[in-house]
CSV table of C-alpha atoms in Angstrom, one decimal:
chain,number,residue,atom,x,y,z
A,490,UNK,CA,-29.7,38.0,-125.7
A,491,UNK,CA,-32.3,38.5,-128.4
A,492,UNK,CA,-36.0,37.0,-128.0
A,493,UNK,CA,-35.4,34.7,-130.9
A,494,UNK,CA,-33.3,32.5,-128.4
A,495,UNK,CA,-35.8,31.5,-126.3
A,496,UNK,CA,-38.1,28.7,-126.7
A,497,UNK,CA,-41.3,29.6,-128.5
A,498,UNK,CA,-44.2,28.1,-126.1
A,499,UNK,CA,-47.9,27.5,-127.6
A,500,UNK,CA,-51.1,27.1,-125.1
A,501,UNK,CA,-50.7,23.6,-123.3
A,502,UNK,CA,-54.1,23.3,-121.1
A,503,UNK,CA,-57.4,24.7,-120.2
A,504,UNK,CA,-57.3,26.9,-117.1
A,505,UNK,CA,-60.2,25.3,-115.5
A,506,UNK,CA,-63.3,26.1,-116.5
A,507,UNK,CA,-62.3,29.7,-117.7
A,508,UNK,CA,-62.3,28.1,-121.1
A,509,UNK,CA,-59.1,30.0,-121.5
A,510,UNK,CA,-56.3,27.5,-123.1
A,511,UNK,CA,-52.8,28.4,-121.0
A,512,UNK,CA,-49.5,28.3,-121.7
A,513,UNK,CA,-47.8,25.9,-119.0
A,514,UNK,CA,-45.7,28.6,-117.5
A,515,UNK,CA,-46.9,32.0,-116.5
A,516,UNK,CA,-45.4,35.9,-116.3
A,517,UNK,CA,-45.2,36.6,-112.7
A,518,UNK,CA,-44.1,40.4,-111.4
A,519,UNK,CA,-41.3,42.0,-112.5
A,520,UNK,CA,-41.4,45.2,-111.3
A,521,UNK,CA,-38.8,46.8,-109.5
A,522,UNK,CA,-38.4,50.3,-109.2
A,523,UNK,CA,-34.5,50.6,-109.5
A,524,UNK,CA,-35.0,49.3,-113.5
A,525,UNK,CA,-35.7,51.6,-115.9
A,526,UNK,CA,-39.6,51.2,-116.8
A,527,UNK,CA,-38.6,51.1,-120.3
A,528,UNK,CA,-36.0,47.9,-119.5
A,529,UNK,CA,-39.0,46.3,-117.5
A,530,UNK,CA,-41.8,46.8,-120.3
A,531,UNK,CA,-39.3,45.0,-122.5
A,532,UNK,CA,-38.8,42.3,-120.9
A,533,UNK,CA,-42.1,41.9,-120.2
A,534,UNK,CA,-42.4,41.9,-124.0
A,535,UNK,CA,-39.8,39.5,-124.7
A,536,UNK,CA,-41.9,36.9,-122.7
A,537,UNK,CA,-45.1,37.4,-124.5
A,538,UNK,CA,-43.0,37.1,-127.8
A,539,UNK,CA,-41.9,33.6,-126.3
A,540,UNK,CA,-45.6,32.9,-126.6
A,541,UNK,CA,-46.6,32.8,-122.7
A,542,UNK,CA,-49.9,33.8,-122.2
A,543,UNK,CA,-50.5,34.6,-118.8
A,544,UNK,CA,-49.7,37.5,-116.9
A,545,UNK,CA,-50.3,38.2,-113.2
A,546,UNK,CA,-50.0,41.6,-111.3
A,547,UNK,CA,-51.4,43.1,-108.0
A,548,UNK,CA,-51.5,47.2,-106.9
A,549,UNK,CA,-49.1,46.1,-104.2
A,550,UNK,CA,-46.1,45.3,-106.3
A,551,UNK,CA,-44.3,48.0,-105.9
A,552,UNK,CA,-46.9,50.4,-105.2
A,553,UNK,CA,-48.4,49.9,-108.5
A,554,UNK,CA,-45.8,50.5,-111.2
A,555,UNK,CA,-46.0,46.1,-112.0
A,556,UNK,CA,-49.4,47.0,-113.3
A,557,UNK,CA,-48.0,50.2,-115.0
A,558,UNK,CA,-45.6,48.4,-116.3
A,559,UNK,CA,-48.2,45.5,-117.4
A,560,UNK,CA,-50.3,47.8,-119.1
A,561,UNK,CA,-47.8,49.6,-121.2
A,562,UNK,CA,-46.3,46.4,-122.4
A,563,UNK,CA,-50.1,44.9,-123.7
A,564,UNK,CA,-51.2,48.3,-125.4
A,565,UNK,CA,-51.5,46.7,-128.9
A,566,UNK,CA,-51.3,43.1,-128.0
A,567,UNK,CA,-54.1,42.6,-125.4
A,568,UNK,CA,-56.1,40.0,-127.2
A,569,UNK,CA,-55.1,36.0,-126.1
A,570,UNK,CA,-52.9,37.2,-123.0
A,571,UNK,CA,-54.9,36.1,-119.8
A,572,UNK,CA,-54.5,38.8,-117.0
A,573,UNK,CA,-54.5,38.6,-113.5
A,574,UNK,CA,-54.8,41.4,-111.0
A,575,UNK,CA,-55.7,41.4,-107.5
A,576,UNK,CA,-57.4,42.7,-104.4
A,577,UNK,CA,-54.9,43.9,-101.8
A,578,UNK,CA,-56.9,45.4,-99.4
A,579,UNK,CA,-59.2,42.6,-97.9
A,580,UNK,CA,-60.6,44.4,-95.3
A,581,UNK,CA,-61.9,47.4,-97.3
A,582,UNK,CA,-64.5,48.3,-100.0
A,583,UNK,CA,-63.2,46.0,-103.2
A,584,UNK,CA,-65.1,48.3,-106.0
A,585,UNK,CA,-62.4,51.4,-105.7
A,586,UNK,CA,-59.5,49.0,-105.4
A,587,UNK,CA,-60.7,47.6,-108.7
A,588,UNK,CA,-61.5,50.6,-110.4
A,589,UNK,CA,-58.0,51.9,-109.1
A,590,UNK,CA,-55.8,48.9,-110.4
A,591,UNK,CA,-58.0,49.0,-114.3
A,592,UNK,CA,-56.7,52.8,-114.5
A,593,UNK,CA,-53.3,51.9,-113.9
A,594,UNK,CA,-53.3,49.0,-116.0
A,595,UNK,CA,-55.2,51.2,-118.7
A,596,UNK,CA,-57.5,48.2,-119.8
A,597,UNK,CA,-61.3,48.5,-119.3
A,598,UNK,CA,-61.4,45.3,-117.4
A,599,UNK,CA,-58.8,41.8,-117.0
A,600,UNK,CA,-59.4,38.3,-117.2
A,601,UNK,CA,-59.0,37.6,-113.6
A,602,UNK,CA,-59.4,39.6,-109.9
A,603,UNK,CA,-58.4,37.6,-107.3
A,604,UNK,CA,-58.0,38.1,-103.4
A,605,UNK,CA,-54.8,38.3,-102.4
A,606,UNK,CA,-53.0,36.4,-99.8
A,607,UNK,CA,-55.7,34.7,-98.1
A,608,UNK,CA,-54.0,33.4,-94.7
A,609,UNK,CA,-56.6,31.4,-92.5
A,610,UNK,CA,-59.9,29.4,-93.2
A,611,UNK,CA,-61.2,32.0,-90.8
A,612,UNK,CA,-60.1,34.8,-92.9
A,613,UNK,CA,-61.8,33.3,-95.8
A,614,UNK,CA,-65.2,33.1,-93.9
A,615,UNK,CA,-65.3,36.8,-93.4
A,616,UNK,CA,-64.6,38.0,-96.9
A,617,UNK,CA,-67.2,34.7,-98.3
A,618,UNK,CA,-69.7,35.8,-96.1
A,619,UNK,CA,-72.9,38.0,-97.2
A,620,UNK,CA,-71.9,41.4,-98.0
A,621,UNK,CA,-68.1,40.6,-98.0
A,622,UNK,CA,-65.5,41.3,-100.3
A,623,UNK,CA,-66.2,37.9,-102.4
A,624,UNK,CA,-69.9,39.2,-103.0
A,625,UNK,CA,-68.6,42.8,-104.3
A,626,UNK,CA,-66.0,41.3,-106.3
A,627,UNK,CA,-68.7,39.2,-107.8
A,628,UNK,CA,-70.4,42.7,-108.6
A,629,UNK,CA,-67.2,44.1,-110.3
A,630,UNK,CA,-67.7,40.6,-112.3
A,631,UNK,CA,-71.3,41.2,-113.3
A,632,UNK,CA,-70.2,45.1,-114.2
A,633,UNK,CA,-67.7,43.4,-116.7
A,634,UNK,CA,-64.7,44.7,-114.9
A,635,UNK,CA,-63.4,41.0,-114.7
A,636,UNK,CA,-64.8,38.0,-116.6
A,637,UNK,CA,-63.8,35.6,-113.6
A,638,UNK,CA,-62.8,36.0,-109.8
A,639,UNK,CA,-60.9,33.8,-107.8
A,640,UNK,CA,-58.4,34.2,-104.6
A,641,UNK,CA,-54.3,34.2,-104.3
A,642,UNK,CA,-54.0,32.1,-100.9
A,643,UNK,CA,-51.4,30.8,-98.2
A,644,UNK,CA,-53.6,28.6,-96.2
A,645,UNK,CA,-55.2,24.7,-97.2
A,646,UNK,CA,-58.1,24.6,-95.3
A,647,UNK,CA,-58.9,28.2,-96.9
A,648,UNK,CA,-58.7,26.8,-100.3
A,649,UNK,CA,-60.2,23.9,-99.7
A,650,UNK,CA,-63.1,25.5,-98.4
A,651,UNK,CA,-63.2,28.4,-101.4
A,652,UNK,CA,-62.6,25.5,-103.7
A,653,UNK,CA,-66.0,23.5,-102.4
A,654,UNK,CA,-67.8,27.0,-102.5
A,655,UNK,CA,-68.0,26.9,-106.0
A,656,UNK,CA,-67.5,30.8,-105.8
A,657,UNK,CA,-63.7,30.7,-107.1
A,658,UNK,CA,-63.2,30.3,-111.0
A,659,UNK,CA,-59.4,30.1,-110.0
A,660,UNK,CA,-57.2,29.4,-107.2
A,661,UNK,CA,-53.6,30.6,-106.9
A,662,UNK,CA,-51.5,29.4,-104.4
A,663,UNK,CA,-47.7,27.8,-103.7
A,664,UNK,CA,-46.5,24.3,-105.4
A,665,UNK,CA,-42.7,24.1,-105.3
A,666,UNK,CA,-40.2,21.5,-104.0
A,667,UNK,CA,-40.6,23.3,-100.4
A,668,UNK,CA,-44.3,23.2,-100.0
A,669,UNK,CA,-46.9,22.2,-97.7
A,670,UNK,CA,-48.1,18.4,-98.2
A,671,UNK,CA,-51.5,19.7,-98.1
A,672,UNK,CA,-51.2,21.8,-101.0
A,673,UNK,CA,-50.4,18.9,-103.7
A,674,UNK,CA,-52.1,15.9,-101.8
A,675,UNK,CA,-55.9,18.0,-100.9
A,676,UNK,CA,-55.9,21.1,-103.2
A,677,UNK,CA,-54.8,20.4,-106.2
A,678,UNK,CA,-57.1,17.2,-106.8
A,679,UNK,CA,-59.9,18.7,-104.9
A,680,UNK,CA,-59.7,21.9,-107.6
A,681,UNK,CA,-58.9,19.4,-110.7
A,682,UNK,CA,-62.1,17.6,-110.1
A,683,UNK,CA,-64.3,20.9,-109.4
A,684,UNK,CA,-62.9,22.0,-112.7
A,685,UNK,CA,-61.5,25.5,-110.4
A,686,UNK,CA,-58.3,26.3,-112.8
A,687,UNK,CA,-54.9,26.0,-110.5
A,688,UNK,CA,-52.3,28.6,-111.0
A,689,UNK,CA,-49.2,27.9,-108.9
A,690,UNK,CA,-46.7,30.5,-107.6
A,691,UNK,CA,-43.5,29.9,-104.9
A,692,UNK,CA,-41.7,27.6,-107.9
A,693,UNK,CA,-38.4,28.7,-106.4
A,694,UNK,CA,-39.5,29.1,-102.7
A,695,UNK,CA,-39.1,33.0,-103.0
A,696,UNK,CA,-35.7,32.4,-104.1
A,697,UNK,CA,-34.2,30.5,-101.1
A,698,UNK,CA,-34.1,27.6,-103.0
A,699,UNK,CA,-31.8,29.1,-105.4
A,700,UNK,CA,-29.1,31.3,-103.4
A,701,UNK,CA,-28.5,32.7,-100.4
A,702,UNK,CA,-31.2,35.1,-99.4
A,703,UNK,CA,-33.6,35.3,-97.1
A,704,UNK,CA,-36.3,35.5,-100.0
A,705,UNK,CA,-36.2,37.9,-103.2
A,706,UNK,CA,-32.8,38.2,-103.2
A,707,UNK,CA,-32.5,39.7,-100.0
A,708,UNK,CA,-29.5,39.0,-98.3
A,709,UNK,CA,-29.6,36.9,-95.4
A,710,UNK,CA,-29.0,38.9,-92.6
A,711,UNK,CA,-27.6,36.4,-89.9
A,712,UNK,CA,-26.4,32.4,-90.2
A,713,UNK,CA,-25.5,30.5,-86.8
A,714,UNK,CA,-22.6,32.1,-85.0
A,715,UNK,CA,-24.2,34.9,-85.5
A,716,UNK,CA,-22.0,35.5,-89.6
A,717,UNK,CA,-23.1,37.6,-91.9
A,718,UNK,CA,-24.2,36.3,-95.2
A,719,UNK,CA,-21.3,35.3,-97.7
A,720,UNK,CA,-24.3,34.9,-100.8
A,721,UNK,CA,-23.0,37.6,-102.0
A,722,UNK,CA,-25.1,39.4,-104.8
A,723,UNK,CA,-27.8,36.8,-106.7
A,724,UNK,CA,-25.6,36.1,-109.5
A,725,UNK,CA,-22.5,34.5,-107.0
A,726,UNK,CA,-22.8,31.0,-106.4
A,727,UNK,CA,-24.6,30.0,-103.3
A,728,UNK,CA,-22.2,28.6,-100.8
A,729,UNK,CA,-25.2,27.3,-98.8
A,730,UNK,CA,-27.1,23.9,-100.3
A,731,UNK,CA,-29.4,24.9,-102.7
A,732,UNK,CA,-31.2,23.1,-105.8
A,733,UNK,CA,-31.0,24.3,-109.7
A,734,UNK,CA,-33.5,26.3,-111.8
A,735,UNK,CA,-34.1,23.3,-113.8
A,736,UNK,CA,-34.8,20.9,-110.4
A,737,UNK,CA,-37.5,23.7,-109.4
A,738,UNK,CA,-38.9,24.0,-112.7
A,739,UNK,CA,-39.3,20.1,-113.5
A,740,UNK,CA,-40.4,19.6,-109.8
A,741,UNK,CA,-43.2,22.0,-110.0
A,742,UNK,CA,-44.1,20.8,-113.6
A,743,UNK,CA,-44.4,17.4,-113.0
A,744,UNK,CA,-47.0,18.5,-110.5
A,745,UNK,CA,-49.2,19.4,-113.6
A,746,UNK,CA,-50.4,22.9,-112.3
A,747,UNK,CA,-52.3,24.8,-115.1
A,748,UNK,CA,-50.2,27.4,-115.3
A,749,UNK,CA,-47.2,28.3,-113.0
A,750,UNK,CA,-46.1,31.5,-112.4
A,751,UNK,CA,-42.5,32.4,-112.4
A,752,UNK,CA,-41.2,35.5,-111.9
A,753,UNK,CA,-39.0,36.7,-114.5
A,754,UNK,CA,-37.5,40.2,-114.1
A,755,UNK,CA,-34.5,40.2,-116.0
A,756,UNK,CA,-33.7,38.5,-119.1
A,757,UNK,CA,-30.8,36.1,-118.0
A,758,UNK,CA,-33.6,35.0,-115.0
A,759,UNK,CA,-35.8,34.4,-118.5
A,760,UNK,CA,-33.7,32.7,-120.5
A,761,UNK,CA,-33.1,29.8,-117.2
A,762,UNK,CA,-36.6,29.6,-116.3
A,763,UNK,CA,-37.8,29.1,-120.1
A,764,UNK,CA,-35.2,27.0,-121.3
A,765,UNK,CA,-36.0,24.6,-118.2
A,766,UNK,CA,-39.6,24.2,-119.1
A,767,UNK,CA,-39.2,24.0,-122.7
A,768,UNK,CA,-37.0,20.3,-122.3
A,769,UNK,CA,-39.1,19.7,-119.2
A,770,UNK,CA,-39.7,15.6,-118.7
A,771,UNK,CA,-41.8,14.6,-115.7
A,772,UNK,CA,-39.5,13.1,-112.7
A,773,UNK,CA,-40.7,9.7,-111.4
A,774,UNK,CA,-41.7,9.1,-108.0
A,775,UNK,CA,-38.4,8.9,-106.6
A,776,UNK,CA,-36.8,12.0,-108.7
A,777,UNK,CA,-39.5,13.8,-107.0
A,778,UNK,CA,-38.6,12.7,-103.2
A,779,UNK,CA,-34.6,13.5,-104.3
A,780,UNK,CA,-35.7,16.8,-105.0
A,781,UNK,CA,-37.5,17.5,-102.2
A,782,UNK,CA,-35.1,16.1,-99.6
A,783,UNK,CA,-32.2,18.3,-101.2
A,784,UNK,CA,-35.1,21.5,-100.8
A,785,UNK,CA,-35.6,20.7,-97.1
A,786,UNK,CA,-32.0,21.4,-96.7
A,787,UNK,CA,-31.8,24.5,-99.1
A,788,UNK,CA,-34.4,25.9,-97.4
A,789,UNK,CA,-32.7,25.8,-93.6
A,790,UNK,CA,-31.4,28.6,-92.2
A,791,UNK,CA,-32.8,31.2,-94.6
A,792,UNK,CA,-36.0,32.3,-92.9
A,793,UNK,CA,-39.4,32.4,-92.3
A,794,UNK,CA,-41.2,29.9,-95.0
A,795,UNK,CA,-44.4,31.9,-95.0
A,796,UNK,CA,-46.2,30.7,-97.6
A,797,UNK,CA,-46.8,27.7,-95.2
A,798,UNK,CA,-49.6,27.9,-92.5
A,799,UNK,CA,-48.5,28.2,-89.2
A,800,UNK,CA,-48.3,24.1,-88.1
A,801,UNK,CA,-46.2,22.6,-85.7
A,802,UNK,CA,-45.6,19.9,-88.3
A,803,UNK,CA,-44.8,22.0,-91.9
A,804,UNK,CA,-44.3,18.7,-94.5
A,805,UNK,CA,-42.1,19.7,-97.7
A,806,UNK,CA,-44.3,18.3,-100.4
């Protein structure tokens, strides 16, 4: 399908207080080793001629070829294209991983550098504390290797407390029809009024929502009784519940995150995800709680929901 089918998308919203005005729906990764680089730089390409304008990466996807990948796609088009990389690595020095991820993305510096996968509030006392990875990724800031920093996180106490800090220019962290209550009802307002730009990932729920996989189209390995999987490849129609692309993506939406991220690795997966945003409408109260009572069940049975903290009482949300 040629690029001129998809939906052209303009800038929508600032993200935060970057001063940088964002298209509503991000470029998440894409990478994936048993594709051609060539087939993933273009379809990387085909999103930013849709007009999206924010692209996230991390050295850890795929041992660093999504920022290879992101690199070769923006030599000639950097300028207006917000990008994201990360810190993998929390527990060691922050200036080589930095230094590492700009020369495979071959820019001099990105947008953002965030810390990756936050888990616990406790976790994000170490790294905010003197001398911690926070403090030398605000020194990779002042060197101009990143205009703003930020942290990718898993946990709501953690981002509420990085959020309060006044140390994070952006928060990235899961809003979905499968998500922690905390997450929409504490985060998200909490970050809206301390003008902390929200980017949102886990629109799908890793995929579970979708199909049946255990996350990232990975097949499930066992259902009850002990039976294999009959999902089949990600193109077969689940067999297991399981809500639409266009339920995820007007879910998410009607959230009103500044950006969300959707990952997009193959151009059919493109052409669903944008054509759902571009005739998104904003579902009422009770549209909402029908979505998410038909994700609680698409959800069962397929594994660990980890981008929840560890609770005995998890709330969809």
């Amino acid at each position: 399908m040629t690029t001129t089918s998809l939906p052209r998308f303009t800038p929508r919203r600032a993200l935060g207080r970057t001063g940088f005005t964002a298209t509503a729906v991000g470029i998440g990764d894409l990478a994936d080793r048993t594709v051609p680089r060539e087939e993933l730089v273009a379809t990387l390409a085909r999103a930013l001629d849709a007009g999206l304008n924010v692209i996230d990466t991390a050295p850890g996807y795929e041992d660093g070829l999504s920022e290879e990948v992101v690199g070769e796609a923006l030599r000639g088009r950097r300028e207006g294209v917000f990008v994201i990389d990360k810190v993998d690595a929390l527990d060691a020095p922050v200036a080589p991983q930095v230094e590492a991820s700009l020369r495979r993305l071959g820019l001099p510096s990105v947008d953002l550098f965030a810390l990756h996968a936050v888990k616990s509030l406790s976790q994000w006392e170490e790294l905010a504390r003197p001398g911690g990875a926070l403090e030398q990724l605000e020194a990779c800031v002042a060197k101009g290797q990143a205009r703003f920093k930020g942290i990718s996180c898993h946990h709501p106490d953690a981002l509420v407390a990085a959020v309060r800090s006044r140390r994070c220019d952006v928060v990235m962290f899961p809003l979905g029809p499968f998500v922690d209550a905390r997450y929409v009802e504490e985060v998200l307002p909490l970050a809206r009024a301390h003008g902390v730009g929200v980017v949102s990932f886990k629109t799908f729920g890793a995929g579970k929502l979708l199909g049946d996989t255990e996350g990232y189209g990975r097949p499930l390995q066992a259902r009850p009784r002990g039976k294999v999987s009959s999902g089949g490849e990600a193109r077969d129609t689940p067999v297991l519940p399981h809500l639409s692309v266009a339920e995820c993506v007007q879910y998410t939406l009607t959230l009103e995150p500044d950006v969300m991220l959707m990952g997009m690795g193959f151009p059919n997966e493109q052409d669903a995800a944008l054509r759902a945003a571009a005739v998104f409408q904003p579902l009422d109260a009770a549209g909402m709680q029908a979505v998410r009572e038909r994700a609680h069940a698409a959800i069962q049975g397929k594994g660990a929901v980890w981008w929840n903290p560890p609770s005995p009482d998890v709330a969809a949300g």
